[in-house]
Tab-separated table of C-alpha atoms and ligand atoms in Angstrom:
chain	number	residue	atom	x	y	z
A	89	MET	CA	-81.880	166.456	-31.697
A	90	ASN	CA	-85.567	167.085	-31.016
A	91	LYS	CA	-87.126	169.640	-28.767
A	92	ILE	CA	-89.600	167.672	-26.662
A	93	VAL	CA	-91.978	169.702	-24.519
A	94	ILE	CA	-93.870	168.111	-21.646
A	95	ILE	CA	-96.918	169.737	-20.086
A	96	GLY	CA	-97.409	168.490	-16.534
A	97	GLY	CA	-94.935	167.381	-13.868
A	98	GLY	CA	-97.355	164.867	-12.346
A	99	PHE	CA	-96.994	161.089	-12.396
A	100	GLY	CA	-97.039	160.719	-16.189
A	101	GLY	CA	-94.843	163.703	-17.099
A	102	LEU	CA	-92.186	162.927	-14.487
A	103	SER	CA	-92.025	159.263	-15.335
A	104	PHE	CA	-91.563	160.162	-19.015
A	105	LEU	CA	-88.799	162.644	-18.341
A	106	LYS	CA	-86.932	160.501	-15.827
A	107	THR	CA	-86.628	157.797	-18.492
A	108	ALA	CA	-86.084	160.070	-21.518
A	109	ARG	CA	-83.590	162.561	-20.057
A	110	LYS	CA	-80.514	160.474	-20.903
A	111	SER	CA	-81.304	160.677	-24.624
A	112	GLN	CA	-79.852	163.221	-27.056
A	113	ASN	CA	-82.857	165.529	-27.009
A	114	ASN	CA	-83.710	168.833	-25.416
A	115	PHE	CA	-86.598	168.781	-22.972
A	116	THR	CA	-88.797	171.522	-21.568
A	117	LEU	CA	-91.132	170.603	-18.718
A	118	ILE	CA	-93.906	173.113	-18.058
A	119	ASP	CA	-96.022	172.961	-14.915
A	120	GLN	CA	-98.314	175.535	-13.365
A	121	THR	CA	-96.904	174.619	-9.933
A	122	ASN	CA	-93.252	174.296	-8.936
A	123	HIS	CA	-93.784	170.885	-7.362
A	124	HIS	CA	-94.735	167.329	-8.086
A	125	LEU	CA	-97.716	166.386	-5.915
A	126	PHE	CA	-98.320	162.901	-4.537
A	127	GLN	CA	-102.103	163.010	-4.904
A	128	PRO	CA	-102.838	159.658	-3.207
A	129	LEU	CA	-101.973	161.242	0.169
A	130	LEU	CA	-103.685	164.561	-0.486
A	131	TYR	CA	-106.634	163.609	1.715
A	132	GLN	CA	-104.215	163.410	4.639
A	133	VAL	CA	-103.226	167.048	4.100
A	134	ALA	CA	-106.939	167.901	3.934
A	135	THR	CA	-107.516	166.185	7.280
A	136	ALA	CA	-104.468	167.536	9.125
A	137	VAL	CA	-102.389	164.337	9.247
A	138	LEU	CA	-99.639	165.547	6.889
A	139	SER	CA	-98.343	168.933	5.825
A	140	PRO	CA	-98.034	170.016	2.167
A	141	ALA	CA	-94.242	169.686	2.092
A	142	ASP	CA	-94.486	166.009	3.123
A	143	ILE	CA	-96.119	164.994	-0.154
A	144	THR	CA	-94.485	167.371	-2.627
A	145	VAL	CA	-91.074	167.661	-4.216
A	146	PRO	CA	-89.683	170.660	-6.179
A	147	ILE	CA	-89.658	169.660	-9.846
A	148	ARG	CA	-86.592	171.782	-10.658
A	149	ASN	CA	-84.538	169.969	-8.044
A	150	LEU	CA	-85.255	166.573	-9.615
A	151	PHE	CA	-83.532	167.595	-12.865
A	152	LYS	CA	-80.719	169.810	-11.560
A	153	ASN	CA	-78.031	167.565	-13.072
A	154	ASP	CA	-79.706	167.217	-16.471
A	155	LYS	CA	-78.390	170.074	-18.598
A	156	ASN	CA	-80.775	169.143	-21.430
A	157	VAL	CA	-83.841	169.664	-19.196
A	158	ASN	CA	-85.381	173.094	-18.802
A	159	VAL	CA	-88.148	173.572	-16.230
A	160	VAL	CA	-90.734	176.332	-16.721
A	161	LEU	CA	-93.183	177.442	-14.029
A	162	ASP	CA	-96.207	178.620	-16.006
A	163	GLU	CA	-99.663	177.572	-17.120
A	164	VAL	CA	-100.259	176.497	-20.703
A	165	VAL	CA	-103.390	178.300	-21.881
A	166	ASP	CA	-103.478	177.374	-25.566
A	167	ILE	CA	-102.080	174.812	-27.988
A	168	ASP	CA	-101.591	175.613	-31.675
A	169	GLN	CA	-101.246	172.089	-33.013
A	170	TYR	CA	-100.836	173.296	-36.620
A	171	ASN	CA	-97.815	175.512	-35.838
A	172	ASN	CA	-96.323	173.355	-33.037
A	173	SER	CA	-96.599	176.154	-30.526
A	174	LEU	CA	-97.877	176.681	-26.971
A	175	GLU	CA	-99.127	179.863	-25.404
A	176	LEU	CA	-98.382	180.366	-21.715
A	177	LYS	CA	-100.302	182.445	-19.193
A	178	SER	CA	-97.313	184.788	-18.926
A	179	GLY	CA	-97.780	185.562	-22.643
A	180	ASN	CA	-94.653	183.618	-23.669
A	181	LEU	CA	-94.779	181.239	-26.618
A	182	ILE	CA	-92.945	177.903	-26.676
A	183	ASN	CA	-92.328	175.841	-29.813
A	184	TYR	CA	-91.914	172.099	-29.889
A	185	ASP	CA	-90.998	169.278	-32.239
A	186	LYS	CA	-92.846	166.757	-30.091
A	187	LEU	CA	-95.372	167.526	-27.364
A	188	LEU	CA	-96.317	165.271	-24.450
A	189	ILE	CA	-99.479	166.237	-22.581
A	190	SER	CA	-99.964	164.774	-19.101
A	191	VAL	CA	-102.141	167.381	-17.433
A	192	GLY	CA	-104.365	165.101	-15.338
A	193	SER	CA	-108.039	165.602	-14.570
A	194	SER	CA	-110.420	168.113	-13.017
A	195	TYR	CA	-113.810	167.915	-11.281
A	196	SER	CA	-117.035	167.206	-13.034
A	197	TYR	CA	-120.285	168.369	-11.466
A	198	PHE	CA	-122.362	166.639	-14.128
A	199	GLY	CA	-123.425	169.898	-15.705
A	200	ASN	CA	-124.101	171.677	-12.382
A	201	ASP	CA	-121.017	173.861	-12.290
A	202	ASP	CA	-122.560	176.208	-9.692
A	203	TRP	CA	-122.231	173.364	-7.147
A	204	SER	CA	-118.495	174.066	-7.138
A	205	ILE	CA	-119.201	177.407	-5.450
A	206	TYR	CA	-120.716	175.721	-2.397
A	207	SER	CA	-118.570	172.607	-2.120
A	208	HIS	CA	-114.891	171.764	-1.914
A	209	GLY	CA	-113.184	169.381	-4.344
A	210	LEU	CA	-109.817	167.709	-3.777
A	211	LYS	CA	-107.280	167.842	-6.609
A	212	ASN	CA	-104.429	170.082	-5.515
A	213	LEU	CA	-102.784	171.566	-2.434
A	214	ASN	CA	-104.993	174.647	-2.346
A	215	ASP	CA	-108.054	172.400	-2.298
A	216	ALA	CA	-106.591	170.308	0.524
A	217	LEU	CA	-105.723	173.360	2.609
A	218	ASP	CA	-109.167	174.870	1.980
A	219	ILE	CA	-110.792	171.669	3.232
A	220	ARG	CA	-108.496	171.525	6.247
A	221	ASP	CA	-109.240	175.142	7.169
A	222	ASN	CA	-112.933	174.580	6.708
A	223	ILE	CA	-113.031	171.500	8.939
A	224	LEU	CA	-110.923	173.008	11.706
A	225	LYS	CA	-112.805	176.326	11.575
A	226	ALA	CA	-116.117	174.474	11.739
A	227	PHE	CA	-115.197	172.982	15.148
A	228	GLU	CA	-114.139	176.430	16.407
A	229	LYS	CA	-117.337	178.060	15.160
A	230	ALA	CA	-119.442	175.323	16.741
A	231	GLU	CA	-117.657	175.912	20.048
A	232	SER	CA	-118.717	179.572	20.181
A	233	GLU	CA	-122.111	179.332	18.431
A	234	LYS	CA	-125.182	180.077	20.608
A	235	ASP	CA	-127.806	179.093	18.031
A	236	ASN	CA	-128.256	175.303	18.213
A	237	ASP	CA	-129.228	174.804	14.549
A	238	LYS	CA	-126.208	176.725	13.353
A	239	LYS	CA	-123.990	174.813	15.758
A	240	LEU	CA	-125.234	171.498	14.357
A	241	SER	CA	-124.644	172.680	10.801
A	242	TYR	CA	-120.982	173.365	11.698
A	243	LEU	CA	-120.761	169.857	13.144
A	244	ASN	CA	-122.369	168.232	10.118
A	245	PHE	CA	-119.935	166.937	7.470
A	246	VAL	CA	-121.245	165.839	4.093
A	247	ILE	CA	-118.961	164.048	1.670
A	248	ILE	CA	-120.488	163.287	-1.724
A	249	GLY	CA	-119.165	160.293	-3.671
A	250	GLY	CA	-118.293	156.823	-2.375
A	251	GLY	CA	-115.185	156.282	-4.528
A	252	PRO	CA	-111.692	156.051	-2.994
A	253	THR	CA	-111.337	159.803	-2.328
A	254	GLY	CA	-114.754	160.131	-0.657
A	255	VAL	CA	-114.155	157.028	1.470
A	256	GLU	CA	-110.690	158.156	2.549
A	257	LEU	CA	-111.937	161.618	3.449
A	258	ALA	CA	-114.982	160.345	5.355
A	259	GLY	CA	-112.894	157.861	7.363
A	260	SER	CA	-110.220	160.408	8.179
A	261	ILE	CA	-112.699	163.152	9.149
A	262	ALA	CA	-114.490	160.665	11.419
A	263	GLU	CA	-111.203	159.755	13.111
A	264	LEU	CA	-110.401	163.437	13.591
A	265	ALA	CA	-113.865	164.234	14.915
A	266	TYR	CA	-114.478	161.250	17.187
A	267	LYS	CA	-110.951	160.436	18.294
A	268	ASN	CA	-108.376	163.196	17.839
A	269	ILE	CA	-110.333	166.187	19.150
A	270	LYS	CA	-112.087	164.269	21.928
A	271	ASN	CA	-112.106	166.197	25.240
A	272	GLU	CA	-110.775	169.376	23.632
A	273	TYR	CA	-114.028	171.320	23.232
A	274	ARG	CA	-116.388	172.394	26.013
A	275	ASN	CA	-119.579	173.447	24.225
A	276	PHE	CA	-120.410	170.466	22.069
A	277	ASN	CA	-120.025	166.743	22.473
A	278	MET	CA	-119.136	163.928	20.105
A	279	GLU	CA	-122.780	162.813	19.692
A	280	GLU	CA	-123.579	166.138	18.032
A	281	ILE	CA	-121.061	165.531	15.216
A	282	ASN	CA	-122.268	163.810	12.030
A	283	VAL	CA	-120.053	162.565	9.226
A	284	ASN	CA	-122.209	161.600	6.228
A	285	LEU	CA	-120.945	159.848	3.123
A	286	ILE	CA	-123.520	160.089	0.335
A	287	GLU	CA	-123.343	157.698	-2.612
A	288	ALA	CA	-125.851	157.470	-5.470
A	289	GLY	CA	-125.073	153.797	-6.141
A	290	SER	CA	-125.808	150.778	-3.992
A	291	ASN	CA	-122.169	150.290	-2.880
A	292	ILE	CA	-119.150	152.325	-1.962
A	293	LEU	CA	-115.918	151.526	-3.847
A	294	PRO	CA	-117.833	149.838	-6.689
A	295	GLU	CA	-114.632	148.859	-8.511
A	296	TYR	CA	-114.051	146.215	-5.787
A	297	SER	CA	-115.971	142.965	-5.192
A	298	THR	CA	-119.183	143.127	-3.147
A	299	ASN	CA	-117.388	141.306	-0.352
A	300	LEU	CA	-114.608	143.915	-0.094
A	301	SER	CA	-116.975	146.817	-0.568
A	302	THR	CA	-119.199	145.519	2.245
A	303	LYS	CA	-116.175	145.177	4.496
A	304	ALA	CA	-115.159	148.762	3.729
A	305	SER	CA	-118.698	149.919	4.594
A	306	LYS	CA	-118.510	148.146	7.944
A	307	TYR	CA	-115.110	149.673	8.743
A	308	LEU	CA	-116.463	153.132	7.949
A	309	GLN	CA	-119.569	152.645	10.058
A	310	LYS	CA	-117.428	151.467	12.953
A	311	LEU	CA	-115.512	154.735	12.730
A	312	GLY	CA	-118.822	156.582	13.045
A	313	VAL	CA	-119.495	157.444	9.394
A	314	ASP	CA	-123.173	157.586	8.463
A	315	LEU	CA	-123.337	155.818	5.116
A	316	LYS	CA	-126.118	156.991	2.783
A	317	LEU	CA	-126.362	154.604	-0.156
A	318	ASN	CA	-128.750	154.831	-3.131
A	319	GLU	CA	-129.079	158.543	-2.436
A	320	LYS	CA	-128.596	160.816	-5.394
A	321	VAL	CA	-127.725	164.466	-4.829
A	322	LEU	CA	-130.256	166.740	-6.522
A	323	ASN	CA	-128.875	170.119	-5.594
A	324	ILE	CA	-126.140	171.850	-3.648
A	325	GLU	CA	-126.850	175.299	-2.268
A	326	ASN	CA	-125.157	177.576	0.208
A	327	ASN	CA	-124.695	175.415	3.346
A	328	LYS	CA	-127.220	172.849	2.111
A	329	VAL	CA	-127.243	169.547	0.247
A	330	ILE	CA	-130.549	168.268	-1.122
A	331	THR	CA	-130.828	164.613	-2.071
A	332	GLU	CA	-133.643	162.374	-3.299
A	333	LYS	CA	-134.251	161.272	0.294
A	334	ASP	CA	-133.167	164.070	2.590
A	335	SER	CA	-131.672	167.504	2.979
A	336	TYR	CA	-128.581	168.352	5.013
A	337	LEU	CA	-127.808	171.694	6.623
A	338	THR	CA	-124.039	171.851	6.720
A	339	SER	CA	-121.135	174.229	6.410
A	340	ASN	CA	-118.880	171.361	5.283
A	341	ILE	CA	-119.646	170.033	1.811
A	342	ILE	CA	-116.995	168.002	0.012
A	343	TRP	CA	-117.469	166.925	-3.594
A	344	ALA	CA	-115.704	163.664	-4.502
A	345	ALA	CA	-118.170	162.368	-7.058
A	346	GLY	CA	-117.033	163.149	-10.577
A	347	ASN	CA	-113.977	163.605	-12.775
A	348	LYS	CA	-113.339	164.829	-16.274
A	349	ALA	CA	-110.214	165.586	-18.271
A	350	ASN	CA	-108.279	168.796	-17.703
A	351	PRO	CA	-109.915	171.663	-19.687
A	352	LEU	CA	-106.679	172.279	-21.626
A	353	ILE	CA	-107.609	169.217	-23.695
A	354	GLU	CA	-110.460	171.262	-25.211
A	355	LYS	CA	-107.796	173.267	-27.070
A	356	LEU	CA	-106.923	170.244	-29.204
A	357	ASN	CA	-108.667	169.403	-32.406
A	358	THR	CA	-108.985	165.671	-31.851
A	359	GLU	CA	-111.367	162.919	-30.795
A	360	VAL	CA	-112.426	162.858	-27.116
A	361	ASP	CA	-114.691	160.622	-25.004
A	362	ASN	CA	-117.616	161.596	-22.727
A	363	PHE	CA	-115.194	162.585	-19.963
A	364	GLY	CA	-113.246	164.881	-22.282
A	365	ARG	CA	-110.273	162.477	-22.422
A	366	VAL	CA	-108.367	162.200	-25.686
A	367	ILE	CA	-108.961	158.902	-27.463
A	368	VAL	CA	-105.348	158.137	-28.285
A	369	ASN	CA	-103.792	155.810	-30.849
A	370	ASP	CA	-101.832	152.714	-29.786
A	371	ASP	CA	-98.649	154.795	-29.467
A	372	PHE	CA	-100.451	157.571	-27.466
A	373	SER	CA	-100.351	159.969	-30.409
A	374	ILE	CA	-103.555	161.869	-31.052
A	375	LYS	CA	-105.660	161.789	-34.164
A	376	ASN	CA	-104.944	164.747	-36.488
A	377	SER	CA	-101.313	165.138	-35.381
A	378	ASN	CA	-98.123	163.078	-35.484
A	379	SER	CA	-96.242	165.218	-32.987
A	380	ILE	CA	-98.643	165.309	-29.999
A	381	TYR	CA	-99.002	162.522	-27.422
A	382	VAL	CA	-101.345	162.321	-24.418
A	383	ILE	CA	-100.927	160.035	-21.378
A	384	GLY	CA	-102.294	159.600	-17.856
A	385	ASP	CA	-105.686	160.825	-16.681
A	386	ALA	CA	-106.143	163.022	-19.780
A	387	ALA	CA	-105.946	160.016	-22.125
A	388	ASN	CA	-108.435	157.323	-23.001
A	389	TYR	CA	-106.233	154.335	-23.802
A	390	LYS	CA	-108.203	151.170	-24.367
A	391	ASN	CA	-107.033	147.955	-22.712
A	392	ASN	CA	-107.431	144.531	-24.337
A	393	ASN	CA	-111.160	144.398	-23.443
A	394	GLY	CA	-111.762	147.718	-25.161
A	395	ASP	CA	-112.333	149.549	-21.856
A	396	PRO	CA	-110.277	152.646	-21.044
A	397	LEU	CA	-107.486	152.139	-18.498
A	398	PRO	CA	-108.383	153.658	-15.108
A	399	GLY	CA	-107.190	157.109	-14.011
A	400	ILE	CA	-104.654	155.951	-11.461
A	401	ALA	CA	-100.991	156.680	-10.846
A	402	PRO	CA	-99.516	153.318	-12.022
A	403	VAL	CA	-101.207	153.741	-15.409
A	404	ALA	CA	-99.717	157.231	-15.899
A	405	ILE	CA	-96.281	156.071	-14.688
A	406	GLN	CA	-96.149	153.029	-16.980
A	407	GLN	CA	-97.405	155.034	-19.962
A	408	GLY	CA	-94.756	157.708	-19.336
A	409	LYS	CA	-91.962	155.117	-19.242
A	410	TYR	CA	-93.223	153.350	-22.349
A	411	LEU	CA	-93.534	156.525	-24.384
A	412	ALA	CA	-90.094	157.763	-23.316
A	413	LYS	CA	-88.518	154.540	-24.579
A	414	MET	CA	-90.509	154.679	-27.779
A	415	LEU	CA	-89.796	158.325	-28.633
A	416	THR	CA	-86.113	158.212	-27.771
A	417	SER	CA	-85.322	154.809	-29.250
A	418	LYS	CA	-82.975	154.987	-32.247
A	419	SER	CA	-84.537	152.086	-34.143
A	420	ASN	CA	-87.900	152.759	-35.710
A	421	GLY	CA	-88.936	149.185	-36.441
A	422	ASN	CA	-90.249	146.473	-34.116
A	423	LYS	CA	-91.806	148.754	-31.556
A	424	LYS	CA	-93.796	146.847	-28.977
A	425	ASN	CA	-97.334	147.904	-28.122
A	426	PHE	CA	-97.985	149.263	-24.646
A	427	HIS	CA	-99.124	146.652	-22.146
A	428	TYR	CA	-100.417	147.780	-18.749
A	429	SER	CA	-99.127	145.564	-15.972
A	430	ASP	CA	-101.910	145.620	-13.379
A	431	LYS	CA	-100.376	144.955	-9.969
A	432	GLY	CA	-103.675	145.456	-8.134
A	433	MET	CA	-105.430	148.249	-6.306
A	434	MET	CA	-105.965	149.348	-2.724
A	435	ALA	CA	-108.149	151.776	-0.810
A	436	THR	CA	-107.720	152.797	2.792
A	437	VAL	CA	-110.695	153.427	5.003
A	438	GLY	CA	-109.183	154.691	8.266
A	439	GLY	CA	-108.870	153.148	11.716
A	440	PHE	CA	-105.966	150.936	10.544
A	441	ARG	CA	-108.222	149.311	7.941
A	442	ALA	CA	-107.991	149.063	4.142
A	443	ILE	CA	-109.129	146.780	1.353
A	444	GLY	CA	-107.222	145.661	-1.697
A	445	VAL	CA	-106.713	143.260	-4.554
A	446	ILE	CA	-103.184	142.039	-5.196
A	447	GLY	CA	-102.948	139.683	-8.145
A	448	LYS	CA	-105.605	137.046	-7.482
A	449	PHE	CA	-105.763	137.774	-3.742
A	450	GLN	CA	-108.287	139.935	-1.973
A	451	ILE	CA	-107.057	141.396	1.289
A	452	SER	CA	-108.710	143.524	3.961
A	453	GLY	CA	-108.310	144.829	7.500
A	454	ILE	CA	-105.034	145.576	9.225
A	455	LEU	CA	-102.947	143.504	6.814
A	456	ALA	CA	-104.301	145.519	3.878
A	457	TRP	CA	-103.671	148.749	5.783
A	458	LEU	CA	-100.035	147.750	6.396
A	459	PHE	CA	-99.618	146.939	2.678
A	460	TRP	CA	-101.253	150.223	1.744
A	461	SER	CA	-98.925	152.172	4.050
A	462	LEU	CA	-95.840	150.388	2.757
A	463	ILE	CA	-96.735	150.894	-0.901
A	464	HIS	CA	-97.357	154.608	-0.389
A	465	LEU	CA	-94.048	155.034	1.405
A	466	VAL	CA	-92.255	153.236	-1.429
A	467	TYR	CA	-93.864	155.385	-4.133
A	468	LEU	CA	-93.372	158.729	-2.351
A	469	ILE	CA	-90.500	160.592	-3.996
A	470	GLY	CA	-87.478	161.337	-1.788
A	471	TYR	CA	-86.120	159.731	1.397
A	472	LYS	CA	-86.912	162.815	3.465
A	473	SER	CA	-90.624	162.617	2.585
A	474	LYS	CA	-90.742	158.872	3.283
A	475	PHE	CA	-89.131	159.356	6.685
A	476	ILE	CA	-91.252	162.348	7.719
A	477	VAL	CA	-94.508	160.734	6.584
A	478	LEU	CA	-93.679	157.602	8.581
A	479	ILE	CA	-93.059	159.712	11.720
A	480	GLU	CA	-96.267	161.722	11.159
A	481	TRP	CA	-98.244	158.471	10.828
A	482	VAL	CA	-96.836	157.127	14.072
A	483	PHE	CA	-97.917	160.316	15.865
A	484	ALA	CA	-101.335	160.483	14.184
A	485	TYR	CA	-102.362	156.839	14.369
A	486	PHE	CA	-100.595	155.513	17.460
A	487	LEU	CA	-100.262	158.608	19.651
A	488	ASN	CA	-103.476	160.359	18.580
A	489	LYS	CA	-101.674	163.553	17.528
A	490	ARG	CA	-102.371	164.920	14.051
A	491	GLY	CA	-99.347	166.941	12.941
A	492	THR	CA	-100.892	169.879	11.156
A	493	ARG	CA	-104.038	171.057	12.919
A	494	LEU	CA	-103.327	174.624	11.879
A	495	ILE	CA	-105.680	177.410	10.874
A	496	TYR	CA	-103.493	180.163	9.508
A	497	ARG	CA	-104.770	181.213	6.111
A	498	GLU	CA	-107.823	182.674	4.467
A	499	ASN	CA	-109.501	180.308	2.025
A	500	ILE	CA	-108.287	181.030	-1.488
A	501	LYS	CA	-111.591	179.920	-2.924
A	502	ASN	CA	-114.355	182.473	-2.681
A	503	ASN	CA	-116.647	180.136	-0.817
A	504	PRO	CA	-119.745	181.356	0.991
A	505	ASN	CA	-119.341	178.443	3.433
A	506	ASN	CA	-116.732	180.476	5.279
B	715	FAD	C1	-107.332	163.063	-4.192
B	715	FAD	C2	-106.756	162.033	-5.133
B	715	FAD	C3	-106.410	160.783	-4.648
B	715	FAD	C4	-105.876	159.822	-5.502
B	715	FAD	N1	-105.517	158.604	-4.984
B	715	FAD	C5	-104.935	157.690	-5.792
B	715	FAD	C6	-104.460	156.450	-5.252
B	715	FAD	O1	-104.626	156.169	-4.050
B	715	FAD	N2	-103.849	155.573	-6.091
B	715	FAD	C7	-103.657	155.868	-7.415
B	715	FAD	O2	-103.063	155.070	-8.139
B	715	FAD	N3	-104.101	157.022	-7.958
B	715	FAD	C8	-104.715	157.941	-7.170
B	715	FAD	N4	-105.160	159.130	-7.705
B	715	FAD	C9	-105.058	159.338	-9.169
B	715	FAD	C10	-103.644	159.721	-9.580
B	715	FAD	O3	-103.156	160.746	-8.757
B	715	FAD	C11	-103.713	160.143	-11.048
B	715	FAD	O4	-104.153	159.066	-11.805
B	715	FAD	C12	-102.344	160.596	-11.558
B	715	FAD	O5	-101.892	161.709	-10.819
B	715	FAD	C13	-102.428	160.937	-13.046
B	715	FAD	O6	-101.179	161.385	-13.488
B	715	FAD	P1	-101.114	162.510	-14.626
B	715	FAD	O7	-99.675	162.676	-14.963
B	715	FAD	O8	-102.082	162.187	-15.702
B	715	FAD	O9	-101.677	163.838	-13.922
B	715	FAD	P2	-101.248	164.545	-12.585
B	715	FAD	O10	-100.418	163.695	-11.722
B	715	FAD	O11	-102.519	165.098	-12.025
B	715	FAD	O12	-100.334	165.746	-13.074
B	715	FAD	C14	-100.827	166.790	-13.851
B	715	FAD	C15	-99.829	167.947	-13.758
B	715	FAD	O13	-100.135	168.858	-14.786
B	715	FAD	C16	-100.060	170.173	-14.291
B	715	FAD	N5	-100.953	170.979	-15.131
B	715	FAD	C17	-102.273	170.809	-15.321
B	715	FAD	N6	-102.748	171.702	-16.213
B	715	FAD	C18	-101.686	172.447	-16.591
B	715	FAD	C19	-101.542	173.545	-17.482
B	715	FAD	N7	-102.564	174.028	-18.182
B	715	FAD	N8	-100.313	174.091	-17.619
B	715	FAD	C20	-99.249	173.624	-16.905
B	715	FAD	N9	-99.347	172.578	-16.050
B	715	FAD	C21	-100.543	172.001	-15.904
B	715	FAD	C22	-100.524	170.037	-12.845
B	715	FAD	O14	-100.057	171.108	-12.049
B	715	FAD	C23	-99.922	168.703	-12.446
B	715	FAD	O15	-98.643	168.843	-11.885
B	715	FAD	C24	-105.698	160.118	-6.880
B	715	FAD	C25	-106.064	161.369	-7.365
B	715	FAD	C26	-106.568	162.329	-6.505
B	715	FAD	C27	-106.956	163.682	-7.033
């Protein structure tokens, strides 16, 4: 009987444990939060469509009937790979026979870490609630502001990065600004609001075909988003974004432009790529150790073309399942290599529009949006969440009522934007 320790109760860690728990091993799952977070819908918490509880599930509850699973709420701060031991923030030490690391990713500011002080990223619930507070407070501040320049800076939204997260946020903020809050404020009008999406490249959503990417751009523009392509950000200051072409005075800066591996990976003595991801062996073990495995966003696993698999949920889920079978299988011979089954990808834009590739088919518009909605409901964990999210969507999209337009907390981040 092995003691298998898993760091991270995200998509990879949970998928591993759900498959491996029936084996004759002892498992310890460590996460710095007490919940699994469905990150694909995080932007909807940030833009007041959903509430945090709708897209989270308590990790402990998922394993209540598995006596061989122990759940620990703590942050792993160090890994001693030579003595098979982990150090936790609480000061506790945990030993392991095998270690699975699935700690996800963090933001990359391309060497400009001070930009994080002036902008909001979106990775966890605190980030989402900070963004939500900031957006909702900005409308309130604009309503009572006498100075016109300051008022316009509250009504100016700048989202940096035209990947899926930036696109989703821009579309959803535009819907909130131009549709949901219409007629509610007396001292500014809709024409004074600007939602800018800044992208350094020539297209948004560059992982899709030019045709789909162009369609997504049109959908966004129809929602009122001002698309700024080929515009590289040079600096982010307090309430200001400076690009190659322009400068934006704004109290709402959202950074959705860069990712790198979770900093915990730096504690390992192993080979990493330019994004800090561990370059793993075929069986997800790391170089310099035969008891540590890395999956999900923290791993660089090369597909058949030699390119790393993308940092998306299906990759982490499939890797978790594969590794669970491999580590808990009784026979040691004839182990199959991991093969990623790519079922396609989708990105929603807002206004009942999305784009996607399913197998050989490219889809867009309302049909794609319906697919997108269905897939997200299927993948959400728990019937209660599926049901509540469906109801919230009906209210938000068909009845124009966003469920969680609440300002009730101080921003956790020490951000001078506030
Ligand atoms: C805003 C956003 C939108 C996304 N949208 C999509 C989408 O539409 N479709 C899609 O397929 N993918 C999407 N993704 C990507 C997808 O969520 C990731 O690929 C997936 O979550 C990776 O799984 P993982 O297990 O590697 O990490 P995660 O799911 O991120 O889980 C990591 C876990 O590790 C824990 N952790 C981290 N560090 C420590 C530590 N030191 N100690 C203890 N615990 C720790 C975290 O609390 C977390 O629970 C999105 C990601 C984000 C941020």
